[in-house]
Amino acid sequence: VLHGAAPCPPVVKRGLIDWWGPKIVEYYGSTEGSIITMIDSPEWLERGGSVGRPMPNMEILVLDDDGEPRAAGEEGTLYFRNSMGTDFEYHNAPEKTAEAHLGPGVFTTGDVGYLDDDGYLWLSDRKIDMIISGGVNVYPAEIEGVIGGHPDVLDVAVIGIPNEEFGEEVKALVVAAGSADNEDLATRLIVLCRESLAGIKVPRSIEFRESLPRTGTGKLQKRLLREPFWSGYDRRI
């Protein structure tokens, strides 16, 4: 059973493996770069949360904002090189193509992550979704992983909304499972986040929704969620 498209919360994937057996294979890739990494169930159970090691034809570079390599375990922007020499360009968008390339054949999709000592890739988030609060980079995926692991949560999206003092603050949009009392659940989720995350990453507010917008492949459409909060502000969403 092959799965990909969007990250699967570890608690959900572990449940899938328990149900189906160790036959689930996860891949990480993009429209631009095809399949980049792959991990089978036994590997994943040893490294829950990793998206695997690069395919034989793919090289992964983890670089800081100055283009310098990051050490194992250090987060950075992910760049990829296909040893088969294949590359891509965006249709009628030379500037977008240039922004995505560090050089010929070396490209990024805007994801942030790190490689461990054994060469396994761990994703942190998409750079475009990063929240900057008080000068600190906050990656929503980490917070979503904590909240999404709660049994009373069906779906969650974490976004940055305007804050006059810090620039942005963390807000969680939650779809509750079953008939949980929203006020009580919000309190429990905040407590859970405080126990699991640094203070700057704890949501300032939690808002409940009936559903969250997703694409046909299951990816959250965070732009649609952020847009109402940033209306009237001079910021690209």
mmCIF file of C-alpha atoms in Angstrom:
data_model
loop_
_atom_site.group_PDB
_atom_site.id
_atom_site.type_symbol
_atom_site.label_atom_id
_atom_site.label_comp_id
_atom_site.label_asym_id
_atom_site.label_seq_id
_atom_site.Cartn_x
_atom_site.Cartn_y
_atom_site.Cartn_z
ATOM 1 C CA VAL A 1 0.000 0.000 0.000
ATOM 2 C CA LEU A 2 1.609 3.243 -1.180
ATOM 3 C CA HIS A 3 0.770 6.614 0.337
ATOM 4 C CA GLY A 4 2.017 10.160 -0.044
ATOM 5 C CA ALA A 5 0.706 13.614 -1.145
ATOM 6 C CA ALA A 6 0.450 15.037 2.398
ATOM 7 C CA PRO A 7 2.148 14.168 5.709
ATOM 8 C CA CYS A 8 0.385 11.531 7.785
ATOM 9 C CA PRO A 9 0.330 12.223 11.549
ATOM 10 C CA PRO A 10 2.432 9.544 13.307
ATOM 11 C CA VAL A 11 -0.451 8.467 15.542
ATOM 12 C CA VAL A 12 -2.634 7.887 12.471
ATOM 13 C CA LYS A 13 0.048 6.033 10.545
ATOM 14 C CA ARG A 14 0.849 3.787 13.481
ATOM 15 C CA GLY A 15 -2.845 2.902 13.636
ATOM 16 C CA LEU A 16 -2.871 2.115 9.915
ATOM 17 C CA ILE A 17 0.113 -0.208 10.275
ATOM 18 C CA ASP A 18 -1.508 -1.920 13.260
ATOM 19 C CA TRP A 19 -4.662 -2.454 11.190
ATOM 20 C CA TRP A 20 -3.209 -3.360 7.779
ATOM 21 C CA GLY A 21 0.082 -4.843 8.877
ATOM 22 C CA PRO A 22 3.611 -3.765 7.855
ATOM 23 C CA LYS A 23 2.753 -3.327 4.189
ATOM 24 C CA ILE A 24 2.448 0.472 3.999
ATOM 25 C CA VAL A 25 5.133 2.311 2.035
ATOM 26 C CA GLU A 26 5.324 6.103 2.257
ATOM 27 C CA TYR A 27 6.936 8.306 -0.345
ATOM 28 C CA TYR A 28 7.884 11.974 -0.323
ATOM 29 C CA GLY A 29 8.084 13.878 -3.548
ATOM 30 C CA SER A 30 6.670 16.700 -5.610
ATOM 31 C CA THR A 31 5.252 17.431 -9.016
ATOM 32 C CA GLU A 32 8.569 19.115 -9.833
ATOM 33 C CA GLY A 33 10.882 16.437 -8.473
ATOM 34 C CA SER A 34 8.920 13.193 -8.743
ATOM 35 C CA ILE A 35 9.565 10.684 -5.920
ATOM 36 C CA ILE A 36 12.449 11.847 -3.728
ATOM 37 C CA THR A 37 12.420 9.515 -0.705
ATOM 38 C CA MET A 38 10.679 6.322 0.349
ATOM 39 C CA ILE A 39 10.257 4.411 3.613
ATOM 40 C CA ASP A 40 8.615 1.058 4.329
ATOM 41 C CA SER A 41 6.714 0.082 7.471
ATOM 42 C CA PRO A 42 9.552 -1.688 9.375
ATOM 43 C CA GLU A 43 11.851 1.304 8.800
ATOM 44 C CA TRP A 44 9.132 3.738 9.817
ATOM 45 C CA LEU A 45 8.366 1.874 13.042
ATOM 46 C CA GLU A 46 12.020 2.399 14.013
ATOM 47 C CA ARG A 47 11.976 6.065 12.954
ATOM 48 C CA GLY A 48 8.372 7.184 13.329
ATOM 49 C CA GLY A 49 7.879 10.469 11.509
ATOM 50 C CA SER A 50 10.670 10.156 8.945
ATOM 51 C CA VAL A 51 9.813 10.132 5.239
ATOM 52 C CA GLY A 52 12.728 7.863 4.421
ATOM 53 C CA ARG A 53 16.012 7.900 2.554
ATOM 54 C CA PRO A 54 16.550 9.357 -0.919
ATOM 55 C CA MET A 55 15.921 7.286 -4.011
ATOM 56 C CA PRO A 56 19.117 6.091 -5.757
ATOM 57 C CA ASN A 57 18.895 8.881 -8.332
ATOM 58 C CA MET A 58 18.213 11.675 -5.820
ATOM 59 C CA GLU A 59 20.575 13.749 -3.675
ATOM 60 C CA ILE A 60 19.275 15.872 -0.791
ATOM 61 C CA LEU A 61 21.007 19.070 0.323
ATOM 62 C CA VAL A 62 20.038 20.814 3.576
ATOM 63 C CA LEU A 63 21.139 24.448 3.441
ATOM 64 C CA ASP A 64 20.849 27.515 5.655
ATOM 65 C CA ASP A 65 19.617 30.900 4.430
ATOM 66 C CA ASP A 66 23.121 31.710 3.140
ATOM 67 C CA GLY A 67 23.280 28.517 1.109
ATOM 68 C CA GLU A 68 25.705 26.810 3.495
ATOM 69 C CA PRO A 69 25.289 23.092 4.336
ATOM 70 C CA ARG A 70 23.652 22.183 7.635
ATOM 71 C CA ALA A 71 24.969 19.366 9.814
ATOM 72 C CA ALA A 72 23.013 16.179 10.493
ATOM 73 C CA GLY A 73 20.059 16.970 12.744
ATOM 74 C CA GLU A 74 20.045 20.688 11.863
ATOM 75 C CA GLU A 75 17.035 22.103 10.039
ATOM 76 C CA GLY A 76 17.362 23.961 6.793
ATOM 77 C CA THR A 77 15.777 24.488 3.402
ATOM 78 C CA LEU A 78 15.731 21.277 1.379
ATOM 79 C CA TYR A 79 17.281 21.249 -2.085
ATOM 80 C CA PHE A 80 17.352 18.297 -4.445
ATOM 81 C CA ARG A 81 19.498 17.111 -7.334
ATOM 82 C CA ASN A 82 18.490 14.343 -9.732
ATOM 83 C CA SER A 83 21.612 12.430 -10.799
ATOM 84 C CA MET A 84 19.865 11.440 -14.035
ATOM 85 C CA GLY A 85 20.142 15.077 -15.076
ATOM 86 C CA THR A 86 16.417 15.777 -15.277
ATOM 87 C CA ASP A 87 15.224 19.263 -14.348
ATOM 88 C CA PHE A 88 12.063 21.333 -14.641
ATOM 89 C CA GLU A 89 10.742 24.823 -15.242
ATOM 90 C CA TYR A 90 7.414 26.430 -14.421
ATOM 91 C CA HIS A 91 5.285 27.168 -17.472
ATOM 92 C CA ASN A 92 5.562 30.828 -18.504
ATOM 93 C CA ALA A 93 7.092 31.697 -15.114
ATOM 94 C CA PRO A 94 10.859 32.250 -15.493
ATOM 95 C CA GLU A 95 11.124 34.209 -12.220
ATOM 96 C CA LYS A 96 9.424 31.431 -10.257
ATOM 97 C CA THR A 97 11.698 28.902 -11.942
ATOM 98 C CA ALA A 98 14.781 30.933 -11.009
ATOM 99 C CA GLU A 99 13.643 31.317 -7.391
ATOM 100 C CA ALA A 100 13.250 27.542 -7.088
ATOM 101 C CA HIS A 101 16.797 26.837 -8.312
ATOM 102 C CA LEU A 102 20.103 27.181 -6.514
ATOM 103 C CA GLY A 103 21.858 26.313 -9.753
ATOM 104 C CA PRO A 104 21.298 24.127 -12.806
ATOM 105 C CA GLY A 105 19.572 20.938 -11.701
ATOM 106 C CA VAL A 106 19.498 21.904 -8.004
ATOM 107 C CA PHE A 107 16.010 22.909 -6.903
ATOM 108 C CA THR A 108 13.770 23.392 -3.887
ATOM 109 C CA THR A 109 10.045 23.009 -3.355
ATOM 110 C CA GLY A 110 10.150 25.265 -0.283
ATOM 111 C CA ASP A 111 10.158 22.492 2.299
ATOM 112 C CA VAL A 112 12.167 22.659 5.519
ATOM 113 C CA GLY A 113 13.654 19.641 7.267
ATOM 114 C CA TYR A 114 16.809 17.788 8.243
ATOM 115 C CA LEU A 115 18.751 14.598 7.610
ATOM 116 C CA ASP A 116 19.679 12.390 10.546
ATOM 117 C CA ASP A 117 23.015 10.593 10.962
ATOM 118 C CA ASP A 118 21.744 7.642 8.919
ATOM 119 C CA GLY A 119 20.575 9.781 6.001
ATOM 120 C CA TYR A 120 16.857 9.618 6.768
ATOM 121 C CA LEU A 121 14.866 12.752 5.937
ATOM 122 C CA TRP A 122 12.592 14.410 8.493
ATOM 123 C CA LEU A 123 10.251 17.179 7.347
ATOM 124 C CA SER A 124 9.591 20.201 9.535
ATOM 125 C CA ASP A 125 7.231 22.206 7.355
ATOM 126 C CA ARG A 126 6.853 24.249 4.219
ATOM 127 C CA LYS A 127 8.751 27.518 4.346
ATOM 128 C CA ILE A 128 5.717 29.380 2.993
ATOM 129 C CA ASP A 129 3.696 28.181 6.012
ATOM 130 C CA MET A 130 6.314 29.194 8.575
ATOM 131 C CA ILE A 131 5.148 31.576 11.311
ATOM 132 C CA ILE A 132 7.558 34.249 12.549
ATOM 133 C CA SER A 133 6.540 35.315 16.047
ATOM 134 C CA GLY A 134 8.765 37.732 17.927
ATOM 135 C CA GLY A 135 11.623 36.915 15.564
ATOM 136 C CA VAL A 136 11.349 33.169 16.232
ATOM 137 C CA ASN A 137 10.615 30.719 13.417
ATOM 138 C CA VAL A 138 7.654 28.509 14.308
ATOM 139 C CA TYR A 139 6.795 25.523 12.120
ATOM 140 C CA PRO A 140 3.066 24.675 12.183
ATOM 141 C CA ALA A 141 3.579 20.977 11.439
ATOM 142 C CA GLU A 142 5.123 20.397 14.864
ATOM 143 C CA ILE A 143 2.117 21.957 16.593
ATOM 144 C CA GLU A 144 -0.322 20.165 14.305
ATOM 145 C CA GLY A 145 1.348 16.891 15.226
ATOM 146 C CA VAL A 146 0.721 17.491 18.924
ATOM 147 C CA ILE A 147 -2.891 18.646 18.546
ATOM 148 C CA GLY A 148 -3.715 16.115 15.836
ATOM 149 C CA GLY A 149 -2.625 13.288 18.112
ATOM 150 C CA HIS A 150 -5.427 14.024 20.581
ATOM 151 C CA PRO A 151 -8.243 11.460 20.270
ATOM 152 C CA ASP A 152 -10.923 14.177 20.243
ATOM 153 C CA VAL A 153 -9.395 15.957 17.235
ATOM 154 C CA LEU A 154 -10.434 14.966 13.723
ATOM 155 C CA ASP A 155 -8.442 17.582 11.788
ATOM 156 C CA VAL A 156 -6.251 20.591 12.564
ATOM 157 C CA ALA A 157 -4.491 23.461 10.823
ATOM 158 C CA VAL A 158 -2.111 25.884 12.524
ATOM 159 C CA ILE A 159 -1.614 29.324 10.974
ATOM 160 C CA GLY A 160 -0.073 32.667 11.830
ATOM 161 C CA ILE A 161 -2.387 35.631 12.344
ATOM 162 C CA PRO A 162 -1.521 39.307 12.948
ATOM 163 C CA ASN A 163 -0.141 40.368 16.321
ATOM 164 C CA GLU A 164 0.855 44.005 16.811
ATOM 165 C CA GLU A 165 3.625 43.189 19.294
ATOM 166 C CA PHE A 166 5.102 39.994 17.845
ATOM 167 C CA GLY A 167 4.185 40.349 14.166
ATOM 168 C CA GLU A 168 2.382 37.026 14.150
ATOM 169 C CA GLU A 169 0.819 34.748 16.722
ATOM 170 C CA VAL A 170 -0.069 31.087 16.559
ATOM 171 C CA LYS A 171 -3.695 30.131 15.986
ATOM 172 C CA ALA A 172 -5.094 26.600 15.735
ATOM 173 C CA LEU A 173 -8.176 25.766 13.686
ATOM 174 C CA VAL A 174 -9.627 22.470 14.870
ATOM 175 C CA VAL A 175 -12.298 20.048 13.716
ATOM 176 C CA ALA A 176 -13.471 18.173 16.797
ATOM 177 C CA ALA A 177 -14.323 14.496 16.691
ATOM 178 C CA GLY A 178 -17.668 13.329 18.015
ATOM 179 C CA SER A 179 -19.563 15.438 20.521
ATOM 180 C CA ALA A 180 -16.665 16.868 22.517
ATOM 181 C CA ASP A 181 -17.410 20.124 24.348
ATOM 182 C CA ASN A 182 -15.433 22.748 22.440
ATOM 183 C CA GLU A 183 -14.593 24.971 25.402
ATOM 184 C CA ASP A 184 -13.368 22.044 27.475
ATOM 185 C CA LEU A 185 -11.461 20.571 24.532
ATOM 186 C CA ALA A 186 -9.756 23.898 23.816
ATOM 187 C CA THR A 187 -8.528 24.047 27.416
ATOM 188 C CA ARG A 188 -7.207 20.487 27.251
ATOM 189 C CA LEU A 189 -5.444 21.142 23.956
ATOM 190 C CA ILE A 190 -3.724 24.241 25.318
ATOM 191 C CA VAL A 191 -2.537 22.241 28.339
ATOM 192 C CA LEU A 192 -1.276 19.502 26.018
ATOM 193 C CA CYS A 193 0.648 22.031 23.931
ATOM 194 C CA ARG A 194 2.197 23.624 27.013
ATOM 195 C CA GLU A 195 3.405 20.206 28.126
ATOM 196 C CA SER A 196 4.834 19.331 24.715
ATOM 197 C CA LEU A 197 6.053 22.558 23.102
ATOM 198 C CA ALA A 198 8.104 25.661 23.762
ATOM 199 C CA GLY A 199 6.012 28.591 24.982
ATOM 200 C CA ILE A 200 6.268 30.567 21.733
ATOM 201 C CA LYS A 201 4.716 27.609 19.872
ATOM 202 C CA VAL A 202 1.641 27.258 22.077
ATOM 203 C CA PRO A 203 -1.449 28.593 20.255
ATOM 204 C CA ARG A 204 -2.756 31.893 21.566
ATOM 205 C CA SER A 205 -6.223 30.828 20.473
ATOM 206 C CA ILE A 206 -8.126 27.791 19.225
ATOM 207 C CA GLU A 207 -11.080 28.105 16.888
ATOM 208 C CA PHE A 208 -13.371 25.239 15.977
ATOM 209 C CA ARG A 209 -14.561 24.610 12.438
ATOM 210 C CA GLU A 210 -16.952 22.140 10.856
ATOM 211 C CA SER A 211 -14.296 21.249 8.279
ATOM 212 C CA LEU A 212 -11.012 22.487 6.817
ATOM 213 C CA PRO A 213 -10.422 23.154 3.111
ATOM 214 C CA ARG A 214 -8.300 20.497 1.430
ATOM 215 C CA THR A 215 -7.350 19.757 -2.141
ATOM 216 C CA GLY A 216 -8.376 16.582 -3.902
ATOM 217 C CA THR A 217 -5.089 15.005 -2.773
ATOM 218 C CA GLY A 218 -5.678 15.919 0.865
ATOM 219 C CA LYS A 219 -3.395 18.944 1.207
ATOM 220 C CA LEU A 220 -4.562 21.734 3.494
ATOM 221 C CA GLN A 221 -5.326 24.976 1.676
ATOM 222 C CA LYS A 222 -3.825 27.241 4.303
ATOM 223 C CA ARG A 223 -3.962 30.309 2.097
ATOM 224 C CA LEU A 224 -7.756 30.166 2.298
ATOM 225 C CA LEU A 225 -7.573 29.879 6.079
ATOM 226 C CA ARG A 226 -5.103 32.755 6.528
ATOM 227 C CA GLU A 227 -6.684 35.167 4.070
ATOM 228 C CA PRO A 228 -9.569 36.491 6.234
ATOM 229 C CA PHE A 229 -7.225 37.255 9.136
ATOM 230 C CA TRP A 230 -4.737 39.155 6.944
ATOM 231 C CA SER A 231 -7.266 41.191 4.963
ATOM 232 C CA GLY A 232 -6.108 44.808 4.943
ATOM 233 C CA TYR A 233 -2.539 43.981 5.989
ATOM 234 C CA ASP A 234 0.468 44.536 3.744
ATOM 235 C CA ARG A 235 1.604 40.933 3.594
ATOM 236 C CA ARG A 236 1.706 38.198 0.989
ATOM 237 C CA ILE A 237 -0.274 35.137 1.983
#
